[in-house]
Coordinates of C-alpha atoms and ligand atoms in Angstrom, one line a residue:
M122 CA 24.8 12.7 -9.8
R123 CA 25.7 13.4 -13.5
K124 CA 22.0 12.6 -14.4
F125 CA 20.8 14.9 -11.6
L126 CA 23.1 17.8 -12.7
L127 CA 22.0 17.3 -16.3
A128 CA 18.3 17.4 -15.3
V129 CA 18.9 20.6 -13.3
A130 CA 20.9 22.1 -16.1
A131 CA 18.2 21.2 -18.6
T132 CA 15.6 22.7 -16.3
L133 CA 17.6 25.9 -16.0
V134 CA 18.4 26.2 -19.7
L135 CA 15.2 24.8 -21.2
G136 CA 13.0 25.8 -18.3
G137 CA 10.5 23.4 -16.6
N138 CA 7.9 23.9 -19.4
A139 CA 10.3 22.7 -22.1
L140 CA 11.1 19.6 -19.9
A141 CA 7.4 19.0 -19.4
D142 CA 6.7 19.4 -23.2
H143 CA 9.1 16.5 -23.8
F144 CA 7.9 14.4 -20.8
P145 CA 8.0 11.5 -20.9
S146 CA 10.8 10.7 -23.4
H147 CA 11.9 7.5 -21.8
P148 CA 10.5 4.9 -19.4
I149 CA 9.2 6.0 -15.9
T150 CA 9.9 4.0 -12.8
I151 CA 7.5 3.7 -9.9
V152 CA 9.3 2.6 -6.7
V153 CA 7.2 0.3 -4.6
P154 CA 8.8 0.1 -1.1
F155 CA 7.5 -3.4 -0.5
S156 CA 7.9 -6.9 -2.0
A157 CA 6.6 -8.0 -5.3
G158 CA 3.3 -9.8 -5.2
G159 CA 2.0 -7.8 -2.2
P160 CA -0.9 -5.3 -2.1
S161 CA 1.1 -2.2 -2.9
D162 CA 2.8 -4.0 -5.8
A163 CA -0.5 -5.4 -7.2
M164 CA -2.2 -2.0 -7.1
C165 CA 0.8 -0.3 -8.7
R166 CA 1.1 -2.8 -11.5
I167 CA -2.6 -2.5 -12.4
L168 CA -2.4 1.3 -12.5
A169 CA 0.9 1.4 -14.4
E170 CA -0.6 -0.8 -17.2
R171 CA -3.2 1.9 -17.8
M172 CA -1.1 5.0 -17.0
K173 CA 1.4 4.0 -19.8
I174 CA -1.4 4.5 -22.3
T175 CA -2.0 8.1 -21.3
L176 CA 1.7 8.9 -21.1
G177 CA 2.7 7.0 -24.2
E178 CA 5.7 5.6 -22.4
A179 CA 6.5 2.4 -20.5
I180 CA 6.2 2.4 -16.7
L181 CA 8.5 0.1 -14.8
V182 CA 7.7 -1.0 -11.2
E183 CA 10.8 -1.4 -9.1
N184 CA 10.5 -3.1 -5.6
V185 CA 13.0 -1.4 -3.2
T186 CA 12.2 -3.0 0.2
G187 CA 13.2 -2.8 3.8
A188 CA 12.7 -0.8 7.0
G189 CA 8.9 -0.6 6.8
G190 CA 9.1 0.9 3.3
S191 CA 11.4 3.8 4.3
I192 CA 14.3 2.6 2.1
G193 CA 12.2 2.6 -1.1
V194 CA 10.8 6.0 -0.3
G195 CA 14.3 7.3 0.3
R196 CA 15.4 6.1 -3.1
A197 CA 12.6 8.1 -4.8
V198 CA 13.3 11.2 -2.7
R199 CA 16.9 11.2 -3.7
S200 CA 16.1 10.8 -7.4
P201 CA 16.3 13.7 -9.9
P202 CA 13.2 15.9 -9.8
D203 CA 12.4 15.1 -13.5
G204 CA 9.3 13.0 -13.2
Y205 CA 11.0 9.7 -14.1
T206 CA 11.1 8.3 -10.5
V207 CA 7.7 8.1 -8.8
S208 CA 7.2 7.1 -5.1
F209 CA 4.3 4.8 -4.2
G210 CA 3.3 4.6 -0.6
H211 CA 0.6 4.8 2.0
L212 CA -0.3 6.0 5.5
G213 CA 2.6 3.9 6.9
T214 CA 5.4 4.9 4.5
H215 CA 4.5 8.5 4.0
V216 CA 3.2 9.4 7.6
A217 CA 3.9 6.8 10.3
N218 CA 7.5 6.2 9.3
G219 CA 8.2 9.9 9.9
A220 CA 7.5 9.3 13.6
I221 CA 9.3 5.9 13.8
Y222 CA 12.5 6.2 11.8
K223 CA 15.4 8.6 11.5
L224 CA 14.6 8.9 7.8
G225 CA 17.3 11.3 6.5
Y226 CA 14.5 12.9 4.4
D227 CA 11.4 14.9 5.2
L228 CA 8.1 13.3 4.1
V229 CA 6.5 16.7 3.6
A230 CA 9.3 19.0 2.5
D231 CA 11.0 16.5 0.2
L232 CA 8.0 15.1 -1.6
E233 CA 5.4 16.4 -4.1
P234 CA 2.0 14.7 -3.9
V235 CA 0.8 13.5 -7.3
A236 CA -2.3 11.4 -6.8
L237 CA -4.5 9.9 -4.1
L238 CA -5.1 6.3 -4.8
P239 CA -7.7 3.8 -3.6
S240 CA -8.0 2.8 0.1
N241 CA -7.7 -0.6 1.5
P242 CA -9.8 -1.8 4.4
M243 CA -7.9 -4.3 6.6
I244 CA -8.9 -7.8 7.3
I245 CA -8.1 -10.1 10.3
V246 CA -6.9 -13.4 8.9
S247 CA -5.3 -16.5 10.4
K248 CA -3.8 -19.8 9.2
N249 CA -6.4 -22.6 8.8
A250 CA -4.9 -24.6 11.7
V251 CA -6.3 -22.0 14.2
P252 CA -9.3 -23.7 15.9
A253 CA -11.6 -20.8 15.4
K254 CA -14.5 -20.2 13.0
S255 CA -15.5 -16.7 14.1
L256 CA -13.8 -13.6 15.4
K257 CA -15.1 -14.2 18.9
E258 CA -13.5 -17.7 18.8
L259 CA -10.3 -16.3 17.5
L260 CA -10.1 -13.8 20.3
D261 CA -10.8 -16.5 22.9
W262 CA -8.0 -18.7 21.3
L263 CA -5.6 -15.8 21.3
K264 CA -6.4 -15.0 25.0
A265 CA -6.0 -18.6 26.1
R266 CA -2.6 -19.1 24.5
P267 CA 0.4 -19.3 26.9
A268 CA 2.6 -17.3 24.5
P269 CA 1.6 -14.5 22.1
A270 CA 0.5 -15.6 18.6
T271 CA 2.8 -14.7 15.7
A272 CA 1.6 -11.9 13.5
G273 CA 3.1 -11.2 10.1
T274 CA 3.9 -7.6 9.2
A275 CA 5.8 -5.7 6.5
G276 CA 8.1 -4.2 9.1
A277 CA 7.8 -1.5 11.7
G278 CA 5.6 1.4 10.5
S279 CA 4.0 -0.6 7.8
G280 CA 0.2 -0.8 7.4
S281 CA 0.0 -4.4 8.7
H282 CA 2.2 -3.3 11.7
I283 CA 0.0 -0.2 12.5
A284 CA -3.1 -2.4 12.2
G285 CA -1.5 -5.0 14.5
L286 CA -0.7 -2.4 17.2
Y287 CA -4.2 -1.1 16.9
F288 CA -5.6 -4.6 17.3
E289 CA -3.5 -5.1 20.4
N290 CA -4.7 -1.8 21.8
V291 CA -8.4 -2.6 21.2
T292 CA -8.3 -6.2 22.4
G293 CA -5.6 -6.1 25.1
I294 CA -4.1 -9.2 23.4
K295 CA -0.3 -9.2 22.9
L296 CA 1.1 -10.3 19.5
Q297 CA 4.6 -11.5 18.5
Y298 CA 5.4 -9.7 15.3
V299 CA 7.3 -11.4 12.5
P300 CA 8.6 -8.7 10.0
Y301 CA 8.8 -9.4 6.3
R302 CA 9.7 -7.1 3.4
G303 CA 6.1 -7.0 2.4
T304 CA 2.8 -8.8 3.2
G305 CA 3.2 -10.7 0.0
P306 CA 5.8 -13.1 1.5
A307 CA 4.0 -12.9 4.9
L308 CA 0.8 -14.2 3.3
N309 CA 2.8 -17.1 1.7
D310 CA 3.9 -18.1 5.2
L311 CA 0.4 -17.8 6.6
V312 CA -0.9 -20.1 3.9
A313 CA 1.9 -22.5 4.8
G314 CA 1.0 -22.3 8.5
Q315 CA 4.4 -20.8 9.5
I316 CA 2.8 -17.8 11.2
D317 CA -0.6 -17.6 13.0
M318 CA -2.2 -14.4 11.7
I319 CA -2.0 -11.0 9.9
V320 CA -4.1 -7.9 10.2
D321 CA -3.7 -7.5 6.4
Q322 CA -4.9 -5.3 3.6
L323 CA -8.0 -6.9 2.2
S324 CA -6.7 -6.7 -1.4
N325 CA -3.8 -8.9 -0.3
S326 CA -5.7 -11.7 1.5
I327 CA -9.0 -11.7 -0.4
N328 CA -8.1 -14.3 -3.0
Q329 CA -6.6 -16.7 -0.4
V330 CA -9.7 -16.3 1.8
R331 CA -11.9 -17.0 -1.2
A332 CA -9.7 -20.1 -2.0
G333 CA -10.1 -21.3 1.6
T334 CA -6.4 -21.5 2.1
I335 CA -6.6 -19.1 5.1
R336 CA -9.4 -17.9 7.3
G337 CA -10.9 -14.4 7.1
Y338 CA -12.8 -13.2 10.3
A339 CA -13.7 -9.6 9.8
V340 CA -13.1 -6.5 7.7
T341 CA -12.1 -3.4 9.7
D342 CA -14.8 -1.1 8.3
A343 CA -18.3 0.1 9.1
K344 CA -19.7 -1.6 6.0
R345 CA -19.0 -4.9 4.3
A346 CA -16.7 -5.0 1.2
E347 CA -18.9 -5.5 -1.9
S348 CA -16.4 -7.9 -3.3
A349 CA -16.3 -9.9 0.0
S350 CA -19.9 -9.5 1.3
D351 CA -19.7 -12.8 3.1
I352 CA -17.1 -11.5 5.5
P353 CA -18.6 -9.6 8.4
T354 CA -17.5 -6.2 9.6
T355 CA -15.6 -5.9 12.9
D356 CA -18.8 -4.2 14.3
E357 CA -20.9 -7.3 13.4
A358 CA -18.2 -9.8 14.5
G359 CA -17.7 -8.4 18.0
L360 CA -15.0 -5.7 17.8
P361 CA -17.2 -2.6 17.4
G362 CA -15.4 0.5 16.3
F363 CA -12.2 -1.3 15.2
H364 CA -12.0 0.5 11.9
M365 CA -9.0 1.1 9.7
T366 CA -8.6 1.7 6.0
L367 CA -5.2 2.3 4.5
W368 CA -5.0 5.1 1.9
S369 CA -2.3 5.1 -0.8
G370 CA -0.8 7.6 -3.1
L371 CA 1.9 8.7 -5.6
W372 CA 4.6 11.3 -5.0
L373 CA 7.5 12.9 -6.8
P374 CA 10.7 14.4 -5.5
K375 CA 10.2 18.0 -4.5
G376 CA 11.2 20.5 -7.2
T377 CA 9.7 18.4 -10.1
P378 CA 8.2 20.9 -12.6
Q379 CA 4.5 21.4 -11.9
D380 CA 3.6 20.6 -15.5
I381 CA 5.2 17.2 -15.1
V382 CA 3.4 16.6 -11.8
A383 CA 0.1 17.5 -13.6
K384 CA 0.9 15.1 -16.5
L385 CA 1.4 12.2 -14.0
N386 CA -1.7 13.2 -12.0
A387 CA -3.7 13.2 -15.3
A388 CA -2.4 9.7 -16.2
A389 CA -3.3 8.4 -12.7
V390 CA -6.8 10.0 -12.9
D391 CA -7.4 8.5 -16.3
A392 CA -6.4 5.1 -14.9
L393 CA -8.7 5.5 -11.9
N394 CA -11.6 6.5 -14.1
D395 CA -11.1 3.6 -16.5
P396 CA -14.0 1.2 -15.9
A397 CA -11.9 -1.9 -16.5
V398 CA -9.2 -0.7 -14.0
R399 CA -11.9 0.2 -11.4
K400 CA -13.4 -3.3 -11.8
Q401 CA -10.0 -4.9 -11.2
L402 CA -9.3 -2.8 -8.1
E403 CA -12.8 -3.1 -6.7
N404 CA -12.7 -6.9 -7.2
L405 CA -9.7 -6.8 -4.8
G406 CA -11.8 -5.0 -2.2
L407 CA -10.2 -1.6 -2.8
Q408 CA -12.3 1.5 -2.2
M409 CA -12.1 4.1 -4.9
Q410 CA -11.7 7.7 -3.8
P411 CA -14.4 10.2 -4.7
K412 CA -13.7 11.6 -8.2
D413 CA -13.4 15.1 -6.8
K414 CA -10.5 14.0 -4.6
L415 CA -8.4 12.6 -7.5
Ligands
MLT563 C1 2.8 -4.4 1.1 O1 2.6 -4.1 -0.1 O2 3.5 -5.3 1.4 C2 2.1 -3.6 2.1 O3 1.7 -2.4 1.7 C3 2.7 -3.7 3.4 C4 2.1 -3.1 4.6 O4 2.1 -1.9 4.7 O5 1.5 -3.8 5.4

């Protein structure tokens, strides 16, 4: 509260511009609302490494997990509007959660958009013990089971949960959801054979699929992922039209001076235009946004 009042006082006395002139003067924190090691965390850490060069200040990534990401977003919403606490999120945390949870904050009124980040196609993956080599065989196996298969998610409203519901809707196959605080730990359990499947973000599962520690059946997009061109699309694999890509973004608490929003946007755009960063993100199967959208 004291920091908040100080920030407000400084804004009043010095004016937003003065604050922006000195921004940043100490490390910035990006709050990732899911576990370390998962897709959101990985994308954020790659961007933060490059954004700190533009901003000339360290960027810390803090994982504040739980309730489908809504707890971490709440932390950022309630932070001082001074640019030092940034909210990372996606379709799940910054849209769907508004319909699922009593958030205690308003996803539109309480947040200032900063940057649109790459999108993640989803991929249908299973543990290796599943006796299926194609999506058709997986669907047959799922339909033949006496009890629903277990599907890992990052909690209600998360991208993997929304994708699971969509999968159920399209296939008519019931799933038994196993919630984690992120798909990072869910993937660990899939590799260990503790759960049967995940409709996961490609960037999270791609390396395990490449390593052969899990099976990848299809990518939920109309076109194959360049970095995983051996994996068919859902159209090719027998689930035509089952398409979903998860867009991500950065936000600040509402009321943050526009100059500061612009500085953080510029740092994110620099990072997304950096060829080395683009290569890292595209290698994970992430789809870069058109430059005019950044
Ligand atoms: C994560 O980083 O764990 C994901 O973004 C979770 C999800 O939404 O599925």
